[in-house]
């Protein structure tokens, strides 16, 4: 049974799955030199209707600003911090005292993510086997301080899978599957925590926009685009998530749940990176997640999700898209209409979507402006050959 209630500024769905709150989250990154104060940013997070916020560190100013807001807070740490926490239970306890005990219960810290995309960089391979020992030491400390309700995990990149097509063939990278991910999943299973994973359908679509239907990438398909056995997929994200479920099952863990630590769509800097596509993707993502639909393989299982990102961040390194993922401009104005509490909808569906090669160079224009949208691409069924290419991209 599902009941809709309203608490303050958050519209929340409560389900009878461990009394879990169904609400959206947002990533609050701060790699910029023009962002508003922490207090102002927190007010903006609340105004968007988010119920959760994820930060990439344990910054004192941010955690203080999040106190007494009701927001569930996920904190993180750098990959470089892992070795010392793995080597010393005392160091792990010091970290918990300084970064958690000092702020709870006023700041509602619910999750600690130990590292971010640790497996994406082979130069970190010496840290990989230290991940679970670090998590275990942190867990021991949390328990000693009466904070065992705070969950521990790590945020993984999607390319921890070496195969994901069809979804049932999902398998983890053999370098980390047994030595690292199996003990991680064992820990997550025993503590009822989640495997946090960053999944961006945008990257797979942008690599082959002439073959991948844009509708399939932005949750706009009505009919199934991919069917595998009894399961039919109308969105790329669902297929990608199910591939992770299958990979976990292959290691013997069929009950560990998934949280999307990052997902979103850029508004400038790359193929199809424009306001209209981002508006469609993120609004449809909110609708999908808050529906509690789950995936074809695990229906009606809620997936906690954090949209990337709160702001455009002008100092982020890397490709041009990196600076254009925000729901908000640094001055606090909306890049496009969206409510993380649900109820918002993407732009007029009768208006053509941007052409696949639109780079969003006019991303400051509102959706529907002549320079922001072009002809809509034709939408064709996915071929088996294309799908093999798509999922082998492992983005």
C-alpha atoms as a printed R data frame, in Angstrom:
    type eleno elety resid chain resno      x       y       z
1   ATOM     1    CA   UNK     A     1  0.000   0.000   0.000
2   ATOM     2    CA   UNK     A     2  1.272   3.471  -0.877
3   ATOM     3    CA   UNK     A     3  0.212   6.670   0.822
4   ATOM     4    CA   UNK     A     4  0.927  10.224  -0.289
5   ATOM     5    CA   UNK     A     5  1.670  12.756   2.436
6   ATOM     6    CA   UNK     A     6  3.198  16.209   2.648
7   ATOM     7    CA   UNK     A     7  5.776  17.256   5.237
8   ATOM     8    CA   UNK     A     8  6.688  20.936   5.061
9   ATOM     9    CA   UNK     A     9  8.171  21.651   1.658
10  ATOM    10    CA   UNK     A    10  8.753  18.012   0.709
11  ATOM    11    CA   UNK     A    11  6.155  15.892  -1.030
12  ATOM    12    CA   UNK     A    12  6.908  12.378   0.119
13  ATOM    13    CA   UNK     A    13  5.633   8.948  -0.746
14  ATOM    14    CA   UNK     A    14  5.847   6.430   2.046
15  ATOM    15    CA   UNK     A    15  5.870   2.768   1.127
16  ATOM    16    CA   UNK     A    16  5.710  -0.278   3.312
17  ATOM    17    CA   UNK     A    17  9.259  -1.313   2.358
18  ATOM    18    CA   UNK     A    18 11.072  -0.755   5.633
19  ATOM    19    CA   UNK     A    19  9.155   2.562   5.946
20  ATOM    20    CA   UNK     A    20 11.349   3.943   3.182
21  ATOM    21    CA   UNK     A    21 10.814   7.512   2.109
22  ATOM    22    CA   UNK     A    22 10.516   7.926  -1.641
23  ATOM    23    CA   UNK     A    23 12.090  11.255  -2.465
24  ATOM    24    CA   UNK     A    24 14.680  12.631  -4.851
25  ATOM    25    CA   UNK     A    25 18.187  13.773  -4.051
26  ATOM    26    CA   UNK     A    26 20.644  16.149  -5.686
27  ATOM    27    CA   UNK     A    27 24.439  16.345  -5.816
28  ATOM    28    CA   UNK     A    28 25.780  19.539  -4.322
29  ATOM    29    CA   UNK     A    29 29.220  19.935  -5.875
30  ATOM    30    CA   UNK     A    30 31.304  23.020  -5.204
31  ATOM    31    CA   UNK     A    31 34.038  23.007  -7.853
32  ATOM    32    CA   UNK     A    32 33.419  26.622  -8.753
33  ATOM    33    CA   UNK     A    33 34.399  30.138  -7.736
34  ATOM    34    CA   UNK     A    34 31.026  31.832  -8.149
35  ATOM    35    CA   UNK     A    35 28.558  29.807  -6.058
36  ATOM    36    CA   UNK     A    36 26.203  31.213  -3.438
37  ATOM    37    CA   UNK     A    37 26.852  30.718   0.268
38  ATOM    38    CA   UNK     A    38 26.160  27.349   1.850
39  ATOM    39    CA   UNK     A    39 23.054  28.713   3.572
40  ATOM    40    CA   UNK     A    40 21.708  30.105   0.306
41  ATOM    41    CA   UNK     A    41 22.491  26.852  -1.515
42  ATOM    42    CA   UNK     A    42 20.631  24.831   1.107
43  ATOM    43    CA   UNK     A    43 17.574  27.058   0.692
44  ATOM    44    CA   UNK     A    44 17.748  26.474  -3.057
45  ATOM    45    CA   UNK     A    45 17.954  22.704  -2.525
46  ATOM    46    CA   UNK     A    46 14.817  22.886  -0.400
47  ATOM    47    CA   UNK     A    47 13.052  25.103  -2.946
48  ATOM    48    CA   UNK     A    48 13.640  22.442  -5.607
49  ATOM    49    CA   UNK     A    49 11.747  19.920  -3.473
50  ATOM    50    CA   UNK     A    50 14.688  17.609  -2.841
51  ATOM    51    CA   UNK     A    51 14.541  15.400   0.220
52  ATOM    52    CA   UNK     A    52 18.147  14.255   0.037
53  ATOM    53    CA   UNK     A    53 21.470  15.904  -0.754
54  ATOM    54    CA   UNK     A    54 24.834  14.350  -1.503
55  ATOM    55    CA   UNK     A    55 28.149  16.134  -0.988
56  ATOM    56    CA   UNK     A    56 31.584  14.873  -1.969
57  ATOM    57    CA   UNK     A    57 33.340  15.582   1.303
58  ATOM    58    CA   UNK     A    58 32.530  16.448   4.903
59  ATOM    59    CA   UNK     A    59 32.965  20.205   4.659
60  ATOM    60    CA   UNK     A    60 32.188  21.847   8.000
61  ATOM    61    CA   UNK     A    61 30.409  24.864   6.538
62  ATOM    62    CA   UNK     A    62 28.165  22.731   4.371
63  ATOM    63    CA   UNK     A    63 27.283  20.288   7.151
64  ATOM    64    CA   UNK     A    64 26.507  23.164   9.498
65  ATOM    65    CA   UNK     A    65 24.247  24.791   6.908
66  ATOM    66    CA   UNK     A    66 22.389  21.478   6.489
67  ATOM    67    CA   UNK     A    67 21.595  21.253  10.212
68  ATOM    68    CA   UNK     A    68 17.918  21.224  11.212
69  ATOM    69    CA   UNK     A    69 16.751  21.218   7.591
70  ATOM    70    CA   UNK     A    70 15.207  17.752   7.561
71  ATOM    71    CA   UNK     A    71 17.298  16.856   4.522
72  ATOM    72    CA   UNK     A    72 18.888  13.422   4.463
73  ATOM    73    CA   UNK     A    73 22.606  13.969   3.900
74  ATOM    74    CA   UNK     A    74 25.114  11.720   2.148
75  ATOM    75    CA   UNK     A    75 28.736  12.638   2.815
76  ATOM    76    CA   UNK     A    76 31.830  11.450   0.970
77  ATOM    77    CA   UNK     A    77 35.583  11.428   1.020
78  ATOM    78    CA   UNK     A    78 38.441  11.326  -1.454
79  ATOM    79    CA   UNK     A    79 39.951   8.072  -2.644
80  ATOM    80    CA   UNK     A    80 43.248   9.149  -1.087
81  ATOM    81    CA   UNK     A    81 41.733   8.950   2.392
82  ATOM    82    CA   UNK     A    82 40.971   5.238   2.108
83  ATOM    83    CA   UNK     A    83 44.424   3.721   2.896
84  ATOM    84    CA   UNK     A    84 44.801   5.369   6.297
85  ATOM    85    CA   UNK     A    85 41.265   4.368   7.291
86  ATOM    86    CA   UNK     A    86 41.937   0.776   6.224
87  ATOM    87    CA   UNK     A    87 45.237   0.594   8.082
88  ATOM    88    CA   UNK     A    88 44.053   1.947  11.423
89  ATOM    89    CA   UNK     A    89 40.829   1.540  13.356
90  ATOM    90    CA   UNK     A    90 41.937   4.518  15.438
91  ATOM    91    CA   UNK     A    91 42.205   6.666  12.301
92  ATOM    92    CA   UNK     A    92 38.742   5.531  11.241
93  ATOM    93    CA   UNK     A    93 37.352   6.465  14.646
94  ATOM    94    CA   UNK     A    94 38.996   9.874  14.484
95  ATOM    95    CA   UNK     A    95 37.392  10.430  11.078
96  ATOM    96    CA   UNK     A    96 33.936   9.489  12.383
97  ATOM    97    CA   UNK     A    97 34.306  11.703  15.452
98  ATOM    98    CA   UNK     A    98 35.446  14.712  13.406
99  ATOM    99    CA   UNK     A    99 33.091  14.346  10.446
100 ATOM   100    CA   UNK     A   100 29.977  12.639  11.806
101 ATOM   101    CA   UNK     A   101 29.705  12.769  15.595
102 ATOM   102    CA   UNK     A   102 30.410  16.501  15.524
103 ATOM   103    CA   UNK     A   103 27.301  17.167  13.412
104 ATOM   104    CA   UNK     A   104 24.627  14.610  14.234
105 ATOM   105    CA   UNK     A   105 21.802  14.581  15.060
106 ATOM   106    CA   UNK     A   106 21.267  18.212  14.003
107 ATOM   107    CA   UNK     A   107 22.576  17.339  10.547
108 ATOM   108    CA   UNK     A   108 20.791  14.203   9.377
109 ATOM   109    CA   UNK     A   109 23.743  12.231   7.997
110 ATOM   110    CA   UNK     A   110 22.365   8.942   6.686
111 ATOM   111    CA   UNK     A   111 25.105   7.590   4.409
112 ATOM   112    CA   UNK     A   112 28.903   7.758   4.135
113 ATOM   113    CA   UNK     A   113 30.368   7.030   0.705
114 ATOM   114    CA   UNK     A   114 33.944   5.817   0.982
115 ATOM   115    CA   UNK     A   115 35.610   7.073  -2.194
116 ATOM   116    CA   UNK     A   116 34.170   8.082  -5.549
117 ATOM   117    CA   UNK     A   117 34.670   6.174  -8.822
118 ATOM   118    CA   UNK     A   118 37.668   4.461  -7.254
119 ATOM   119    CA   UNK     A   119 37.909   1.821  -9.986
120 ATOM   120    CA   UNK     A   120 37.903   4.279 -12.898
121 ATOM   121    CA   UNK     A   121 41.601   5.039 -12.509
122 ATOM   122    CA   UNK     A   122 43.999   2.069 -12.798
123 ATOM   123    CA   UNK     A   123 46.617   4.047 -10.869
124 ATOM   124    CA   UNK     A   124 44.367   3.556  -7.843
125 ATOM   125    CA   UNK     A   125 44.637  -0.225  -8.093
126 ATOM   126    CA   UNK     A   126 46.757  -0.350  -4.941
127 ATOM   127    CA   UNK     A   127 43.827   1.211  -3.062
128 ATOM   128    CA   UNK     A   128 41.188  -1.194  -4.389
129 ATOM   129    CA   UNK     A   129 41.823  -3.997  -1.862
130 ATOM   130    CA   UNK     A   130 41.817  -1.450   0.971
131 ATOM   131    CA   UNK     A   131 38.251  -0.292   0.306
132 ATOM   132    CA   UNK     A   132 36.358  -2.910   2.310
133 ATOM   133    CA   UNK     A   133 38.763  -2.867   5.295
134 ATOM   134    CA   UNK     A   134 38.291   0.914   5.457
135 ATOM   135    CA   UNK     A   135 34.511   0.511   5.347
136 ATOM   136    CA   UNK     A   136 34.650  -2.135   8.073
137 ATOM   137    CA   UNK     A   137 36.741   0.082  10.353
138 ATOM   138    CA   UNK     A   138 34.332   2.948   9.841
139 ATOM   139    CA   UNK     A   139 31.408   0.640  10.611
140 ATOM   140    CA   UNK     A   140 33.049  -0.435  13.868
141 ATOM   141    CA   UNK     A   141 33.439   3.192  14.854
142 ATOM   142    CA   UNK     A   142 29.844   4.088  13.974
143 ATOM   143    CA   UNK     A   143 28.609   1.182  16.093
144 ATOM   144    CA   UNK     A   144 30.733   2.232  19.043
145 ATOM   145    CA   UNK     A   145 29.152   5.691  18.920
146 ATOM   146    CA   UNK     A   146 25.609   4.348  18.643
147 ATOM   147    CA   UNK     A   147 25.351   5.407  14.990
148 ATOM   148    CA   UNK     A   148 24.952   2.041  13.276
149 ATOM   149    CA   UNK     A   149 21.863   3.327  11.454
150 ATOM   150    CA   UNK     A   150 24.197   5.359   9.220
151 ATOM   151    CA   UNK     A   151 24.943   3.289   6.129
152 ATOM   152    CA   UNK     A   152 28.307   2.845   4.433
153 ATOM   153    CA   UNK     A   153 29.052   2.173   0.773
154 ATOM   154    CA   UNK     A   154 31.106   3.552  -2.118
155 ATOM   155    CA   UNK     A   155 30.116   5.321  -5.346
156 ATOM   156    CA   UNK     A   156 31.088   3.221  -8.376
157 ATOM   157    CA   UNK     A   157 31.301   4.142 -12.022
158 ATOM   158    CA   UNK     A   158 29.162   2.176 -14.513
159 ATOM   159    CA   UNK     A   159 32.211   0.742 -16.255
160 ATOM   160    CA   UNK     A   160 32.827  -1.616 -13.345
161 ATOM   161    CA   UNK     A   161 30.799  -3.773 -15.734
162 ATOM   162    CA   UNK     A   162 32.707  -5.274 -18.657
163 ATOM   163    CA   UNK     A   163 29.526  -6.562 -20.269
164 ATOM   164    CA   UNK     A   164 25.987  -5.260 -20.032
165 ATOM   165    CA   UNK     A   165 24.211  -6.410 -23.195
166 ATOM   166    CA   UNK     A   166 21.845  -7.993 -23.003
167 ATOM   167    CA   UNK     A   167 21.183  -6.973 -19.396
168 ATOM   168    CA   UNK     A   168 21.224 -10.624 -18.331
169 ATOM   169    CA   UNK     A   169 24.866 -10.795 -19.453
170 ATOM   170    CA   UNK     A   170 25.861  -8.106 -16.982
171 ATOM   171    CA   UNK     A   171 29.182  -8.987 -15.384
172 ATOM   172    CA   UNK     A   172 31.723  -7.105 -13.294
173 ATOM   173    CA   UNK     A   173 35.325  -6.485 -14.299
174 ATOM   174    CA   UNK     A   174 37.210  -9.651 -13.381
175 ATOM   175    CA   UNK     A   175 40.025  -7.616 -11.805
176 ATOM   176    CA   UNK     A   176 37.733  -6.432  -9.030
177 ATOM   177    CA   UNK     A   177 34.752  -8.800  -9.077
178 ATOM   178    CA   UNK     A   178 35.933 -11.429  -6.600
179 ATOM   179    CA   UNK     A   179 38.726  -9.689  -4.696
180 ATOM   180    CA   UNK     A   180 36.894  -6.396  -4.090
181 ATOM   181    CA   UNK     A   181 33.235  -6.340  -5.135
182 ATOM   182    CA   UNK     A   182 32.290  -9.696  -3.635
183 ATOM   183    CA   UNK     A   183 33.360  -8.713  -0.089
184 ATOM   184    CA   UNK     A   184 31.815  -5.276  -0.650
185 ATOM   185    CA   UNK     A   185 28.492  -6.844  -1.619
186 ATOM   186    CA   UNK     A   186 28.731  -9.165   1.375
187 ATOM   187    CA   UNK     A   187 29.063  -6.127   3.626
188 ATOM   188    CA   UNK     A   188 26.216  -4.271   1.896
189 ATOM   189    CA   UNK     A   189 23.994  -7.328   2.158
190 ATOM   190    CA   UNK     A   190 24.635  -7.806   5.883
191 ATOM   191    CA   UNK     A   191 24.119  -4.121   6.713
192 ATOM   192    CA   UNK     A   192 21.130  -3.553   4.382
193 ATOM   193    CA   UNK     A   193 23.049  -0.874   2.524
194 ATOM   194    CA   UNK     A   194 23.069  -0.038  -1.188
195 ATOM   195    CA   UNK     A   195 25.529  -0.314  -4.031
196 ATOM   196    CA   UNK     A   196 25.833   3.301  -5.155
197 ATOM   197    CA   UNK     A   197 26.560   3.680  -8.846
198 ATOM   198    CA   UNK     A   198 26.884   6.592 -11.281
199 ATOM   199    CA   UNK     A   199 24.943   5.936 -14.496
200 ATOM   200    CA   UNK     A   200 24.671   8.425 -17.358
201 ATOM   201    CA   UNK     A   201 22.644   7.339 -20.413
202 ATOM   202    CA   UNK     A   202 23.804  10.602 -21.994
203 ATOM   203    CA   UNK     A   203 27.321   9.312 -22.637
204 ATOM   204    CA   UNK     A   204 26.184   6.145 -24.374
205 ATOM   205    CA   UNK     A   205 23.745   8.116 -26.521
206 ATOM   206    CA   UNK     A   206 26.252  10.873 -27.356
207 ATOM   207    CA   UNK     A   207 28.758   8.290 -28.588
208 ATOM   208    CA   UNK     A   208 26.312   7.045 -31.235
209 ATOM   209    CA   UNK     A   209 23.370   9.464 -31.609
210 ATOM   210    CA   UNK     A   210 22.596   8.309 -35.140
211 ATOM   211    CA   UNK     A   211 21.801   4.796 -33.891
212 ATOM   212    CA   UNK     A   212 20.447   5.223 -30.382
213 ATOM   213    CA   UNK     A   213 16.926   6.673 -30.272
214 ATOM   214    CA   UNK     A   214 16.978   9.886 -28.298
215 ATOM   215    CA   UNK     A   215 13.554   9.033 -26.877
216 ATOM   216    CA   UNK     A   216 15.018   5.824 -25.419
217 ATOM   217    CA   UNK     A   217 17.791   7.791 -23.724
218 ATOM   218    CA   UNK     A   218 15.534  10.487 -22.191
219 ATOM   219    CA   UNK     A   219 12.642   8.286 -20.977
220 ATOM   220    CA   UNK     A   220 10.358   9.440 -23.788
221 ATOM   221    CA   UNK     A   221  9.734   6.073 -25.478
222 ATOM   222    CA   UNK     A   222  6.216   4.764 -25.223
223 ATOM   223    CA   UNK     A   223  6.727   1.327 -26.758
224 ATOM   224    CA   UNK     A   224  9.424  -1.114 -25.707
225 ATOM   225    CA   UNK     A   225 12.736  -0.482 -27.435
226 ATOM   226    CA   UNK     A   226 14.471  -3.568 -26.073
227 ATOM   227    CA   UNK     A   227 12.906  -6.887 -25.129
228 ATOM   228    CA   UNK     A   228 14.832  -9.692 -23.485
229 ATOM   229    CA   UNK     A   229 12.797 -12.715 -22.546
230 ATOM   230    CA   UNK     A   230  9.990 -11.622 -20.228
231 ATOM   231    CA   UNK     A   231 11.452  -8.147 -19.719
232 ATOM   232    CA   UNK     A   232 10.741  -5.114 -21.911
233 ATOM   233    CA   UNK     A   233 12.637  -1.836 -21.673
234 ATOM   234    CA   UNK     A   234 11.386   1.604 -22.628
235 ATOM   235    CA   UNK     A   235 14.438   3.453 -21.283
236 ATOM   236    CA   UNK     A   236 18.162   2.943 -21.502
237 ATOM   237    CA   UNK     A   237 18.632   3.638 -17.802
238 ATOM   238    CA   UNK     A   238 16.388   0.715 -16.828
239 ATOM   239    CA   UNK     A   239 18.429  -1.650 -18.970
240 ATOM   240    CA   UNK     A   240 21.679  -0.358 -17.494
241 ATOM   241    CA   UNK     A   241 20.412  -0.762 -13.928
242 ATOM   242    CA   UNK     A   242 19.214  -4.296 -14.610
243 ATOM   243    CA   UNK     A   243 22.635  -5.173 -16.007
244 ATOM   244    CA   UNK     A   244 24.089  -4.223 -12.609
245 ATOM   245    CA   UNK     A   245 21.477  -6.346 -10.840
246 ATOM   246    CA   UNK     A   246 22.461  -9.320 -12.991
247 ATOM   247    CA   UNK     A   247 26.145  -8.732 -12.303
248 ATOM   248    CA   UNK     A   248 25.496  -8.752  -8.555
249 ATOM   249    CA   UNK     A   249 23.480 -11.952  -8.856
250 ATOM   250    CA   UNK     A   250 26.348 -13.569 -10.729
251 ATOM   251    CA   UNK     A   251 28.420 -13.077  -7.580
252 ATOM   252    CA   UNK     A   252 25.661 -14.532  -5.428
253 ATOM   253    CA   UNK     A   253 23.974 -11.355  -4.194
254 ATOM   254    CA   UNK     A   254 20.434 -11.023  -5.478
255 ATOM   255    CA   UNK     A   255 19.031  -8.897  -2.656
256 ATOM   256    CA   UNK     A   256 21.479  -5.966  -2.555
257 ATOM   257    CA   UNK     A   257 19.747  -2.829  -3.725
258 ATOM   258    CA   UNK     A   258 21.034  -0.081  -5.993
259 ATOM   259    CA   UNK     A   259 21.133   3.675  -5.458
260 ATOM   260    CA   UNK     A   260 21.970   6.060  -8.288
261 ATOM   261    CA   UNK     A   261 24.652   8.275  -6.798
262 ATOM   262    CA   UNK     A   262 24.770  10.338  -9.988
263 ATOM   263    CA   UNK     A   263 22.644  10.678 -13.108
264 ATOM   264    CA   UNK     A   264 21.803  13.659 -15.278
265 ATOM   265    CA   UNK     A   265 22.180  15.355 -18.667
266 ATOM   266    CA   UNK     A   266 24.399  18.328 -19.627
267 ATOM   267    CA   UNK     A   267 23.097  21.525 -21.190
268 ATOM   268    CA   UNK     A   268 26.173  22.542 -23.190
269 ATOM   269    CA   UNK     A   269 29.577  21.395 -24.374
270 ATOM   270    CA   UNK     A   270 28.845  18.239 -26.333
271 ATOM   271    CA   UNK     A   271 26.625  16.408 -28.787
272 ATOM   272    CA   UNK     A   272 23.007  16.721 -27.695
273 ATOM   273    CA   UNK     A   273 24.038  18.667 -24.616
274 ATOM   274    CA   UNK     A   274 21.314  21.305 -24.548
275 ATOM   275    CA   UNK     A   275 18.551  22.599 -22.336
276 ATOM   276    CA   UNK     A   276 15.686  20.741 -23.994
277 ATOM   277    CA   UNK     A   277 17.294  17.307 -23.730
278 ATOM   278    CA   UNK     A   278 18.385  17.962 -20.145
279 ATOM   279    CA   UNK     A   279 14.918  19.195 -19.208
280 ATOM   280    CA   UNK     A   280 13.335  16.101 -20.720
281 ATOM   281    CA   UNK     A   281 15.772  13.658 -19.147
282 ATOM   282    CA   UNK     A   282 15.779  15.045 -15.634
283 ATOM   283    CA   UNK     A   283 12.042  15.686 -15.410
284 ATOM   284    CA   UNK     A   284 11.314  12.227 -16.759
285 ATOM   285    CA   UNK     A   285 13.902  10.754 -14.384
286 ATOM   286    CA   UNK     A   286 12.110  12.364 -11.414
287 ATOM   287    CA   UNK     A   287  8.765  11.004 -12.595
288 ATOM   288    CA   UNK     A   288 10.218   7.538 -13.112
289 ATOM   289    CA   UNK     A   289 11.995   7.355  -9.754
290 ATOM   290    CA   UNK     A   290  9.137   8.767  -7.672
291 ATOM   291    CA   UNK     A   291  6.665   6.403  -9.330
292 ATOM   292    CA   UNK     A   292  8.393   3.567  -7.487
293 ATOM   293    CA   UNK     A   293  8.173   1.570 -10.702
294 ATOM   294    CA   UNK     A   294 11.582  -0.023 -10.322
295 ATOM   295    CA   UNK     A   295 13.006  -1.937 -13.270
296 ATOM   296    CA   UNK     A   296 11.662  -4.859 -15.290
297 ATOM   297    CA   UNK     A   297 13.875  -7.239 -13.296
298 ATOM   298    CA   UNK     A   298 13.084  -5.694  -9.916
299 ATOM   299    CA   UNK     A   299  9.678  -4.051 -10.212
300 ATOM   300    CA   UNK     A   300  8.308  -1.865  -7.418
301 ATOM   301    CA   UNK     A   301 11.718  -1.556  -5.744
302 ATOM   302    CA   UNK     A   302 12.491   2.090  -5.084
303 ATOM   303    CA   UNK     A   303 15.874   3.381  -6.318
304 ATOM   304    CA   UNK     A   304 17.261   6.311  -4.286
305 ATOM   305    CA   UNK     A   305 18.599   8.778  -6.854
306 ATOM   306    CA   UNK     A   306 20.744  11.901  -6.790
307 ATOM   307    CA   UNK     A   307 20.612  14.143  -9.853
308 ATOM   308    CA   UNK     A   308 23.923  15.582 -10.979
309 ATOM   309    CA   UNK     A   309 24.111  18.439 -10.260
310 ATOM   310    CA   UNK     A   310 22.749  21.363  -8.276
311 ATOM   311    CA   UNK     A   311 24.844  24.066  -9.990
312 ATOM   312    CA   UNK     A   312 26.862  24.556 -13.139
313 ATOM   313    CA   UNK     A   313 30.430  24.402 -11.806
314 ATOM   314    CA   UNK     A   314 32.858  26.580 -13.738
315 ATOM   315    CA   UNK     A   315 36.099  25.089 -12.396
316 ATOM   316    CA   UNK     A   316 35.409  21.431 -13.133
317 ATOM   317    CA   UNK     A   317 38.187  19.977 -15.288
318 ATOM   318    CA   UNK     A   318 37.716  17.634 -18.227
319 ATOM   319    CA   UNK     A   319 35.456  17.819 -21.289
320 ATOM   320    CA   UNK     A   320 33.409  20.941 -21.915
321 ATOM   321    CA   UNK     A   321 30.244  19.234 -20.706
322 ATOM   322    CA   UNK     A   322 31.678  18.972 -17.187
323 ATOM   323    CA   UNK     A   323 30.782  22.576 -16.407
324 ATOM   324    CA   UNK     A   324 27.172  22.333 -17.584
325 ATOM   325    CA   UNK     A   325 25.246  19.717 -15.586
326 ATOM   326    CA   UNK     A   326 23.502  22.078 -13.177
327 ATOM   327    CA   UNK     A   327 19.808  22.442 -12.515
328 ATOM   328    CA   UNK     A   328 20.637  25.990 -11.439
329 ATOM   329    CA   UNK     A   329 22.938  28.760 -12.565
330 ATOM   330    CA   UNK     A   330 25.318  30.024  -9.843
331 ATOM   331    CA   UNK     A   331 23.010  33.019  -9.269
332 ATOM   332    CA   UNK     A   332 20.284  30.587  -8.197
333 ATOM   333    CA   UNK     A   333 18.046  30.921 -11.248
334 ATOM   334    CA   UNK     A   334 16.738  27.751 -12.886
335 ATOM   335    CA   UNK     A   335 18.391  26.494 -16.057
336 ATOM   336    CA   UNK     A   336 14.983  24.980 -16.930
337 ATOM   337    CA   UNK     A   337 11.780  24.199 -15.022
338 ATOM   338    CA   UNK     A   338 12.033  21.194 -12.698
339 ATOM   339    CA   UNK     A   339 10.649  20.067  -9.361
340 ATOM   340    CA   UNK     A   340 12.383  17.257  -7.511
341 ATOM   341    CA   UNK     A   341  9.181  16.716  -5.572
342 ATOM   342    CA   UNK     A   342  7.476  15.679  -8.796
343 ATOM   343    CA   UNK     A   343  4.628  17.291 -10.652
344 ATOM   344    CA   UNK     A   344  6.809  19.140 -13.147
345 ATOM   345    CA   UNK     A   345  6.831  18.072 -16.765
346 ATOM   346    CA   UNK     A   346  9.241  18.483 -19.656
347 ATOM   347    CA   UNK     A   347  8.751  20.952 -22.476
348 ATOM   348    CA   UNK     A   348  5.844  20.773 -24.887
349 ATOM   349    CA   UNK     A   349  6.148  17.298 -26.469
350 ATOM   350    CA   UNK     A   350  4.763  18.640 -29.735
351 ATOM   351    CA   UNK     A   351  7.793  20.892 -30.063
352 ATOM   352    CA   UNK     A   352 10.689  19.201 -31.907
353 ATOM   353    CA   UNK     A   353 13.554  17.903 -29.824
354 ATOM   354    CA   UNK     A   354 16.970  19.340 -30.671
355 ATOM   355    CA   UNK     A   355 18.914  17.666 -33.429
356 ATOM   356    CA   UNK     A   356 21.336  15.003 -32.167
357 ATOM   357    CA   UNK     A   357 24.366  17.100 -33.089
358 ATOM   358    CA   UNK     A   358 23.176  20.152 -31.170
359 ATOM   359    CA   UNK     A   359 25.963  21.072 -28.769
360 ATOM   360    CA   UNK     A   360 23.964  23.396 -26.562
361 ATOM   361    CA   UNK     A   361 26.134  26.379 -27.405
362 ATOM   362    CA   UNK     A   362 23.008  28.487 -26.891
363 ATOM   363    CA   UNK     A   363 22.223  26.868 -23.564
364 ATOM   364    CA   UNK     A   364 21.220  30.196 -22.030
365 ATOM   365    CA   UNK     A   365 18.194  30.335 -24.336
366 ATOM   366    CA   UNK     A   366 14.874  28.977 -23.039
367 ATOM   367    CA   UNK     A   367 13.497  25.736 -24.494
368 ATOM   368    CA   UNK     A   368 11.656  26.408 -27.707
369 ATOM   369    CA   UNK     A   369 13.882  29.234 -28.877
370 ATOM   370    CA   UNK     A   370 14.763  28.829 -32.583
371 ATOM   371    CA   UNK     A   371 18.480  28.575 -31.813
372 ATOM   372    CA   UNK     A   372 17.984  26.099 -28.988
373 ATOM   373    CA   UNK     A   373 15.973  23.420 -30.822
374 ATOM   374    CA   UNK     A   374 16.245  21.934 -34.253
375 ATOM   375    CA   UNK     A   375 14.624  19.147 -36.207
376 ATOM   376    CA   UNK     A   376 13.703  16.040 -34.292
377 ATOM   377    CA   UNK     A   377 15.665  12.950 -35.138
378 ATOM   378    CA   UNK     A   378 13.910   9.938 -36.579
379 ATOM   379    CA   UNK     A   379 13.371   7.184 -34.030
380 ATOM   380    CA   UNK     A   380 14.120   3.674 -35.257
381 ATOM   381    CA   UNK     A   381 14.048   0.305 -33.469
382 ATOM   382    CA   UNK     A   382 17.333  -0.748 -31.933
383 ATOM   383    CA   UNK     A   383 19.096  -3.524 -33.745
384 ATOM   384    CA   UNK     A   384 20.890  -6.315 -31.925
385 ATOM   385    CA   UNK     A   385 24.132  -5.163 -33.517
386 ATOM   386    CA   UNK     A   386 23.649  -1.649 -32.224
387 ATOM   387    CA   UNK     A   387 22.788  -2.838 -28.730
388 ATOM   388    CA   UNK     A   388 25.947  -4.905 -28.615
389 ATOM   389    CA   UNK     A   389 27.906  -1.781 -29.475
390 ATOM   390    CA   UNK     A   390 25.977   0.313 -26.992
391 ATOM   391    CA   UNK     A   391 26.481  -1.808 -23.929
392 ATOM   392    CA   UNK     A   392 30.060  -2.639 -24.751
393 ATOM   393    CA   UNK     A   393 30.754   1.077 -24.433
394 ATOM   394    CA   UNK     A   394 30.472   0.589 -20.640
395 ATOM   395    CA   UNK     A   395 29.966   4.330 -20.050
